[in-house]
């Protein structure tokens, strides 16, 4: 199956600064594909290149089999873009935001109006159709932006940090809508620095750091490959956690020391906890949990994602 | 009130260059382009005074109005609607009259600066006819406050700046063009003349002209001054009411 | 359909429709208050005409044109007010509003995610400015004829000329606004615009200026516009007006070219 987005050695430079440093990506039809990484990893630059608003500095990039530099308008006609910061039209109403946007795609007015109403239902904003954009909550604005990205029935939807800045309840509502889209067969490409978001939504993802891809796979694959089944988080009441970590040498496969806690990568968390107590260490708190993408990232880069 | 004035003055330190441009260069250009240019085609001058000398006092009063309006429109609206500076001030132990008074005092200060600069330039061009000319400065402050008060009240009432554009187009621009700055109001049709009499600018223009041309305004001078003071008082009172409605909830 | 064999970057296919969709967006924003603002835009030159043309005209008397014809002061000033208002209208829409939409509302970022290209946004915004400008000019021309400051046939000839003036300044304004760094720069633009307004042969014939200033004024866009429209209005048209037309066309083309390229650079980093 040919890939919808195909990149080989893709590079983006701004002056001396290299934002994207030779990445290879293939996004297949119908999947939800994620770019995971901390701020400044090069995710947004990559998204802008895919959105055909930022010409690549080097390498190969094909979207829907077309060249983004030459065929920008043709490609964008089939993309839906939900930017990191909402850029809704504050001079228009909620519904007009969708109908005028549809006109930019050359969609006939009648079709635009019908689609606007369907989409407002889909993102649960039908009651606010006549309202201005300004008074909407952050979650509502984001849902409206998502609806706007769907107005041209795109083949690929690009979502840059779709839930950054939203409260937990609003996030779940957005996730639920995106999950529905995925079920309808829409190809989703999203960036995120939230592990839970990536785990919830992505079939496949790449972990980016410093403009490069450091790992590729499904969330499960990545966790199996780069982490253990369980993690024990220990907190010691002390200035430095390092002396305690030294005493934990040999417990589990790996020990990571963070400023405020020690992580033990183990197969069986309870057994490891017992071993900690056997070594007569008494941490202030103990938490046994399953490995997450956070641990994958920590292992690959030696840093945490959200700092 | 002084604390609020100080706040505005501190802000002014950052932005004075831009405002100096509009409140100084623009009147200067008007004086050169219009006063001298058109003046050459007004052979006998007006009332025996060269056209340039005749319009300069009016331009000073008109500049006072422009400066006051500039500060009483968008900045006031923004202090309520966008930057919400007033609400921040209201959260401090300041009364509504301090917030309003401080801002109005700042507006009058700005009027004084631009009128003084204009007067200095006018003196350099040799258009002053009288030692009474410096009196044009208090006149400018008076006419500035006379329009600043009601305008601030208006700006405190609306929520969209489209209404400010409407004010400028339907009130301020006609007032500036038909209040005897460029030609005597006596040549206006009667109805328009009385509208000019009712608005504050003409009174300021007439006083300013009397001071700078060394004419004796007589009893009319007192009428002008009292009428402008009435505008100031009514405007400030109105603004206070509108401000309180917005700030004290 | 005819396919243009042109450099691949310049594809005209769908350009008109996409530009029109940007204009359409502006139509959708028209609301009560903004309507009044829009309609009232035409009031400004009319007020100037009454104040300066008729009020000051009472002091000035008649003016001799370069060709020797003598006209009343209002007749002399009215075409200049028309040209100046075409300039002001085009510039306010393409500088202040354009910059606000680009930087402050980040409107164009959203539009660029669609098939619409930067040059098409520029054209759509320009078309919008022109729709307004055309309405204002038409209203002003009617007033000129009613005040007996020109004749109907001449007014008809001036109409396309004012549209050209509007387009030229629209192109210029758009190019300038891509160079603006912050709101403070608008003070500079306003001052420049006001200087043009005062010194473009608007209120007095060019012969009233000192020699050096005169040559400077000759090459300003507003003077060329005033010259063109005044020639048509007073029925003193000659070959010189063709130079005005060529000048304005070049200004328009150059403005659009700069604007399109600069917008691509600013928005498609």
XYZ file of N, CA and C in Angstrom, chain C residues 114-257:
432
model
N -5.572 26.261 3.547
C -6.489 25.840 2.485
C -5.774 26.037 1.143
N -6.421 25.685 0.040
C -5.733 25.851 -1.255
C -5.395 27.300 -1.601
N -5.915 28.277 -0.856
C -5.669 29.678 -1.186
C -4.198 30.030 -0.971
N -3.586 30.729 -1.973
C -2.167 31.083 -1.873
C -2.000 32.547 -1.448
N -0.804 32.913 -0.952
C -0.586 34.282 -0.461
C -0.996 35.355 -1.466
N -0.616 35.195 -2.716
C -0.940 36.227 -3.708
C -2.451 36.338 -3.865
N -3.147 35.219 -3.658
C -4.610 35.254 -3.796
C -5.258 35.964 -2.621
N -4.645 35.832 -1.428
C -5.129 36.612 -0.286
C -4.958 38.093 -0.597
N -3.769 38.450 -1.123
C -3.497 39.850 -1.449
C -4.526 40.376 -2.444
N -4.794 39.594 -3.482
C -5.752 40.038 -4.501
C -7.156 40.154 -3.929
N -7.529 39.188 -3.084
C -8.869 39.203 -2.494
C -9.066 40.418 -1.609
N -8.039 40.734 -0.805
C -8.137 41.903 0.066
C -8.183 43.181 -0.757
N -7.397 43.208 -1.819
C -7.380 44.394 -2.680
C -8.753 44.589 -3.322
N -9.328 43.492 -3.786
C -10.647 43.578 -4.409
C -11.667 44.139 -3.423
N -11.537 43.714 -2.179
C -12.455 44.196 -1.136
C -12.301 45.698 -0.934
N -11.031 46.138 -0.843
C -10.781 47.573 -0.685
C -11.382 48.335 -1.857
N -11.315 47.732 -3.035
C -11.801 48.407 -4.227
C -13.312 48.513 -4.260
N -13.995 47.464 -3.778
C -15.456 47.514 -3.749
C -15.893 48.739 -2.953
N -15.263 48.937 -1.805
C -15.597 50.102 -0.985
C -15.238 51.385 -1.708
N -14.000 51.433 -2.213
C -13.516 52.649 -2.857
C -14.411 53.072 -4.016
N -14.856 52.098 -4.793
C -15.693 52.393 -5.959
C -17.009 53.034 -5.524
N -17.583 52.507 -4.444
C -18.844 53.064 -3.958
C -18.654 54.503 -3.491
N -17.572 54.741 -2.736
C -17.297 56.097 -2.241
C -17.115 57.060 -3.410
N -16.306 56.630 -4.391
C -16.014 57.515 -5.515
C -17.292 57.862 -6.260
N -18.125 56.875 -6.493
C -19.360 57.114 -7.233
C -20.210 58.141 -6.497
N -20.325 57.982 -5.177
C -21.141 58.919 -4.405
C -20.567 60.328 -4.496
N -19.249 60.421 -4.408
C -18.605 61.735 -4.452
C -18.806 62.396 -5.817
N -18.717 61.582 -6.870
C -18.894 62.132 -8.215
C -20.295 62.700 -8.392
N -21.273 61.993 -7.840
C -22.651 62.481 -7.940
C -22.749 63.844 -7.255
N -22.126 63.955 -6.080
C -22.173 65.233 -5.365
C -21.490 66.336 -6.171
N -20.375 65.999 -6.791
C -19.672 67.003 -7.608
C -20.556 67.541 -8.722
N -21.267 66.616 -9.375
C -22.131 67.054 -10.468
C -23.276 67.903 -9.916
N -23.845 67.469 -8.793
C -24.973 68.199 -8.209
C -24.557 69.612 -7.786
N -23.302 69.755 -7.337
C -22.818 71.077 -6.936
C -22.313 71.872 -8.138
N -22.471 71.276 -9.334
C -22.071 71.938 -10.552
C -20.555 72.153 -10.619
N -19.809 71.218 -10.053
C -18.349 71.324 -10.077
C -17.763 70.587 -11.274
N -18.578 69.765 -11.920
C -18.166 69.101 -13.156
C -19.428 68.685 -13.896
N -19.261 68.048 -15.054
C -20.441 67.642 -15.824
C -20.595 66.129 -15.772
N -21.763 65.641 -16.156
C -22.006 64.192 -16.139
C -21.008 63.428 -17.017
N -20.784 63.846 -18.272
C -19.835 63.064 -19.103
C -18.449 63.027 -18.468
N -18.014 64.153 -17.912
C -16.695 64.169 -17.284
C -16.658 63.271 -16.053
N -17.745 63.297 -15.291
C -17.804 62.438 -14.107
C -17.663 60.977 -14.520
N -18.312 60.615 -15.642
C -18.223 59.235 -16.126
C -16.792 58.881 -16.502
N -16.076 59.859 -17.059
C -14.686 59.609 -17.430
C -13.804 59.496 -16.182
N -14.154 60.258 -15.131
C -13.343 60.233 -13.908
C -13.519 58.930 -13.144
N -14.682 58.310 -13.302
C -14.986 57.125 -12.504
C -13.927 56.030 -12.660
N -13.648 55.582 -13.922
C -12.591 54.554 -14.038
C -11.233 55.055 -13.549
N -10.989 56.369 -13.707
C -9.707 56.904 -13.259
C -9.562 56.749 -11.742
N -10.652 57.000 -10.992
C -10.553 56.858 -9.531
C -10.343 55.396 -9.154
N -10.933 54.493 -9.934
C -10.728 53.072 -9.639
C -9.262 52.714 -9.822
N -8.668 53.245 -10.894
C -7.246 52.990 -11.131
C -6.409 53.539 -9.969
N -6.738 54.745 -9.537
C -6.010 55.351 -8.413
C -6.125 54.451 -7.181
N -7.347 53.986 -6.906
C -7.560 53.108 -5.760
C -6.714 51.853 -5.857
N -6.722 51.235 -7.031
C -5.943 50.006 -7.208
C -4.456 50.258 -6.982
N -3.966 51.361 -7.560
C -2.538 51.650 -7.444
C -2.154 51.809 -5.980
N -2.943 52.595 -5.223
C -2.611 52.784 -3.816
C -2.846 51.523 -3.002
N -3.836 50.720 -3.425
C -4.062 49.444 -2.755
C -2.837 48.551 -2.880
N -2.282 48.473 -4.083
C -1.076 47.674 -4.304
C 0.073 48.198 -3.470
N 0.218 49.523 -3.479
C 1.290 50.149 -2.707
C 1.126 49.850 -1.218
N -0.119 50.035 -0.737
C -0.379 49.824 0.685
C -0.069 48.398 1.112
N -0.429 47.458 0.265
C -0.202 46.060 0.611
C 1.295 45.753 0.688
N 2.040 46.322 -0.259
C 3.486 46.110 -0.234
C 4.069 46.728 1.032
N 3.616 47.945 1.364
C 4.136 48.625 2.557
C 3.814 47.821 3.818
N 2.590 47.276 3.881
C 2.190 46.627 5.124
C 2.960 45.334 5.368
N 3.530 44.738 4.322
C 4.349 43.553 4.576
C 5.703 43.946 5.169
N 6.005 45.249 5.128
C 7.282 45.710 5.677
C 7.131 46.265 7.095
N 5.882 46.394 7.549
C 5.624 46.993 8.858
C 6.066 46.052 9.966
N 6.723 46.614 10.990
C 7.168 45.769 12.103
C 6.190 45.800 13.265
N 5.672 46.989 13.598
C 4.753 47.065 14.732
C 3.735 48.170 14.497
N 2.781 48.274 15.427
C 1.734 49.292 15.288
C 2.331 50.696 15.244
N 3.479 50.886 15.895
C 4.093 52.220 15.931
C 4.369 52.749 14.519
N 4.690 51.833 13.613
C 5.010 52.263 12.258
C 3.841 52.952 11.564
N 2.633 52.734 12.076
C 1.482 53.359 11.437
C 1.497 54.864 11.609
N 2.137 55.344 12.696
C 2.283 56.789 12.857
C 3.066 57.359 11.679
N 4.105 56.619 11.285
C 4.925 57.058 10.148
C 4.101 57.071 8.869
N 3.347 55.996 8.666
C 2.526 55.913 7.462
C 1.518 57.054 7.434
N 0.883 57.306 8.592
C -0.119 58.364 8.656
C 0.516 59.709 8.336
N 1.721 59.934 8.865
C 2.395 61.207 8.608
C 2.728 61.331 7.121
N 3.228 60.244 6.535
C 3.560 60.271 5.112
C 2.330 60.539 4.273
N 1.243 59.884 4.647
C -0.007 60.031 3.916
C -0.516 61.469 4.000
N -0.390 62.041 5.201
C -0.868 63.405 5.408
C -0.013 64.397 4.620
N 1.303 64.134 4.599
C 2.200 65.006 3.828
C 1.822 64.954 2.354
N 1.545 63.751 1.854
C 1.104 63.610 0.461
C -0.170 64.419 0.225
N -1.087 64.278 1.178
C -2.387 64.938 1.073
C -2.204 66.458 0.946
N -1.274 67.017 1.730
C -1.098 68.472 1.740
C -0.304 68.989 0.547
N 0.675 68.182 0.107
C 1.647 68.730 -0.843
C 1.544 68.127 -2.249
N 0.392 67.600 -2.625
C 0.308 66.989 -3.955
C -0.504 67.831 -4.908
N -0.331 69.123 -4.806
C -1.103 69.989 -5.684
C -2.583 69.913 -5.362
N -2.885 69.480 -4.142
C -4.277 69.313 -3.741
C -4.955 70.656 -3.555
N -4.297 71.548 -2.795
C -4.948 72.806 -2.416
C -4.486 73.997 -3.241
N -3.279 73.875 -3.812
C -2.780 74.978 -4.647
C -2.113 74.378 -5.886
N -2.036 75.142 -6.975
C -1.357 74.620 -8.172
C 0.128 74.398 -7.875
N 0.705 73.502 -8.635
C 2.099 73.129 -8.429
C 3.036 74.335 -8.522
N 2.625 75.330 -9.298
C 3.490 76.496 -9.505
C 3.696 77.283 -8.211
N 2.863 77.021 -7.204
C 3.007 77.760 -5.949
C 4.166 77.242 -5.110
N 4.670 76.034 -5.444
C 5.740 75.452 -4.633
C 7.098 75.960 -5.100
N 8.094 75.963 -4.206
C 9.462 76.270 -4.634
C 9.942 75.224 -5.646
N 10.875 75.613 -6.484
C 11.340 74.773 -7.588
C 11.694 73.348 -7.157
N 12.522 73.221 -6.101
C 13.018 71.905 -5.680
C 11.867 71.003 -5.249
N 10.960 71.559 -4.453
C 9.823 70.792 -3.949
C 8.940 70.353 -5.114
N 8.863 71.217 -6.120
C 7.974 70.948 -7.243
C 8.360 69.640 -7.942
N 9.666 69.453 -8.149
C 10.094 68.237 -8.832
C 9.829 67.000 -7.991
N 9.975 67.158 -6.699
C 9.678 66.047 -5.792
C 8.196 65.687 -5.887
N 7.360 66.734 -5.869
C 5.916 66.508 -5.915
C 5.516 65.841 -7.232
N 6.173 66.254 -8.320
C 5.842 65.687 -9.634
C 5.873 64.162 -9.634
N 6.777 63.563 -8.847
C 6.920 62.107 -8.911
C 6.123 61.383 -7.827
N 5.378 62.107 -6.986
C 4.594 61.390 -5.971
C 3.337 60.796 -6.605
N 2.927 59.650 -6.096
C 1.755 58.991 -6.696
C 0.480 59.808 -6.559
N 0.329 60.516 -5.423
C -0.921 61.262 -5.278
C -0.965 62.422 -6.269
N 0.175 63.066 -6.506
C 0.144 64.168 -7.471
C -0.268 63.662 -8.847
N 0.307 62.507 -9.252
C -0.067 61.957 -10.555
C -1.564 61.667 -10.609
N -2.106 61.187 -9.492
C -3.537 60.881 -9.455
C -4.355 62.157 -9.546
N -3.955 63.171 -8.759
C -4.670 64.451 -8.771
C -4.618 65.039 -10.181
N -3.447 64.968 -10.759
C -3.248 65.506 -12.103
C -4.190 64.845 -13.106
N -4.254 63.518 -13.012
C -5.119 62.762 -13.924
C -6.582 63.156 -13.736
N -7.026 63.116 -12.495
C -8.452 63.332 -12.246
C -8.840 64.788 -12.466
N -7.955 65.708 -12.091
C -8.275 67.120 -12.306
C -8.348 67.428 -13.806
N -7.454 66.797 -14.557
C -7.492 66.995 -16.010
C -8.838 66.577 -16.572
N -9.322 65.420 -16.128
C -10.612 64.918 -16.618
C -11.752 65.803 -16.128
N -11.651 66.228 -14.891
C -12.742 66.974 -14.285
C -12.915 68.348 -14.911
N -11.783 68.987 -15.212
C -11.884 70.341 -15.765
C -11.834 70.343 -17.288
N -11.771 69.155 -17.870
C -11.763 69.072 -19.328
C -10.485 69.592 -19.940
N -9.365 69.401 -19.247
C -8.084 69.866 -19.778
C -7.131 68.695 -19.963
N -7.676 67.587 -20.494
C -6.869 66.377 -20.633
C -5.909 66.490 -21.811
N -4.710 65.916 -21.654
C -3.756 65.888 -22.752
C -2.903 64.638 -22.668
N -1.782 64.647 -23.417
C -0.899 63.480 -23.395
C -0.359 63.217 -22.004
N -0.199 64.269 -21.238
C 0.387 64.124 -19.901
C -0.414 63.143 -19.043
N -1.720 63.058 -19.309
C -2.549 62.158 -18.513
C -2.216 60.687 -18.797
N -1.720 60.435 -20.006
C -1.325 59.051 -20.320
C -0.145 58.631 -19.450
N 0.742 59.578 -19.185
C 1.868 59.278 -18.294
C 1.337 58.907 -16.909
N 0.324 59.668 -16.454
C -0.272 59.361 -15.148
C -0.793 57.929 -15.116
N -1.526 57.560 -16.168
C -2.114 56.215 -16.221
C -1.012 55.158 -16.183
N 0.036 55.369 -17.003
C 1.130 54.397 -17.028
C 1.788 54.299 -15.656
N 2.017 55.462 -15.032
C 2.636 55.513 -13.702
C 1.830 54.681 -12.709
N 0.517 54.889 -12.704
C -0.329 54.196 -11.728
C -0.377 52.692 -11.999
N -0.386 52.319 -13.281
C -0.393 50.886 -13.607
C 0.891 50.221 -13.115
N 2.021 50.911 -13.321
C 3.296 50.340 -12.872
C 3.305 50.214 -11.354
N 2.780 51.235 -10.679
C 2.726 51.207 -9.218
C 1.917 50.001 -8.731
N 0.789 49.773 -9.381
C -0.064 48.643 -9.010
C 0.675 47.319 -9.187
N 1.283 47.136 -10.359
C 1.964 45.872 -10.640
C 3.116 45.650 -9.666
N 3.906 46.700 -9.446
C 5.051 46.575 -8.544
C 4.578 46.268 -7.127
N 3.532 46.967 -6.688
C 3.009 46.757 -5.337
C 2.571 45.318 -5.137
N 1.820 44.791 -6.097
C 1.321 43.422 -5.971
C 2.464 42.412 -5.977
N 3.445 42.654 -6.848
C 4.561 41.711 -6.932
C 5.306 41.663 -5.608
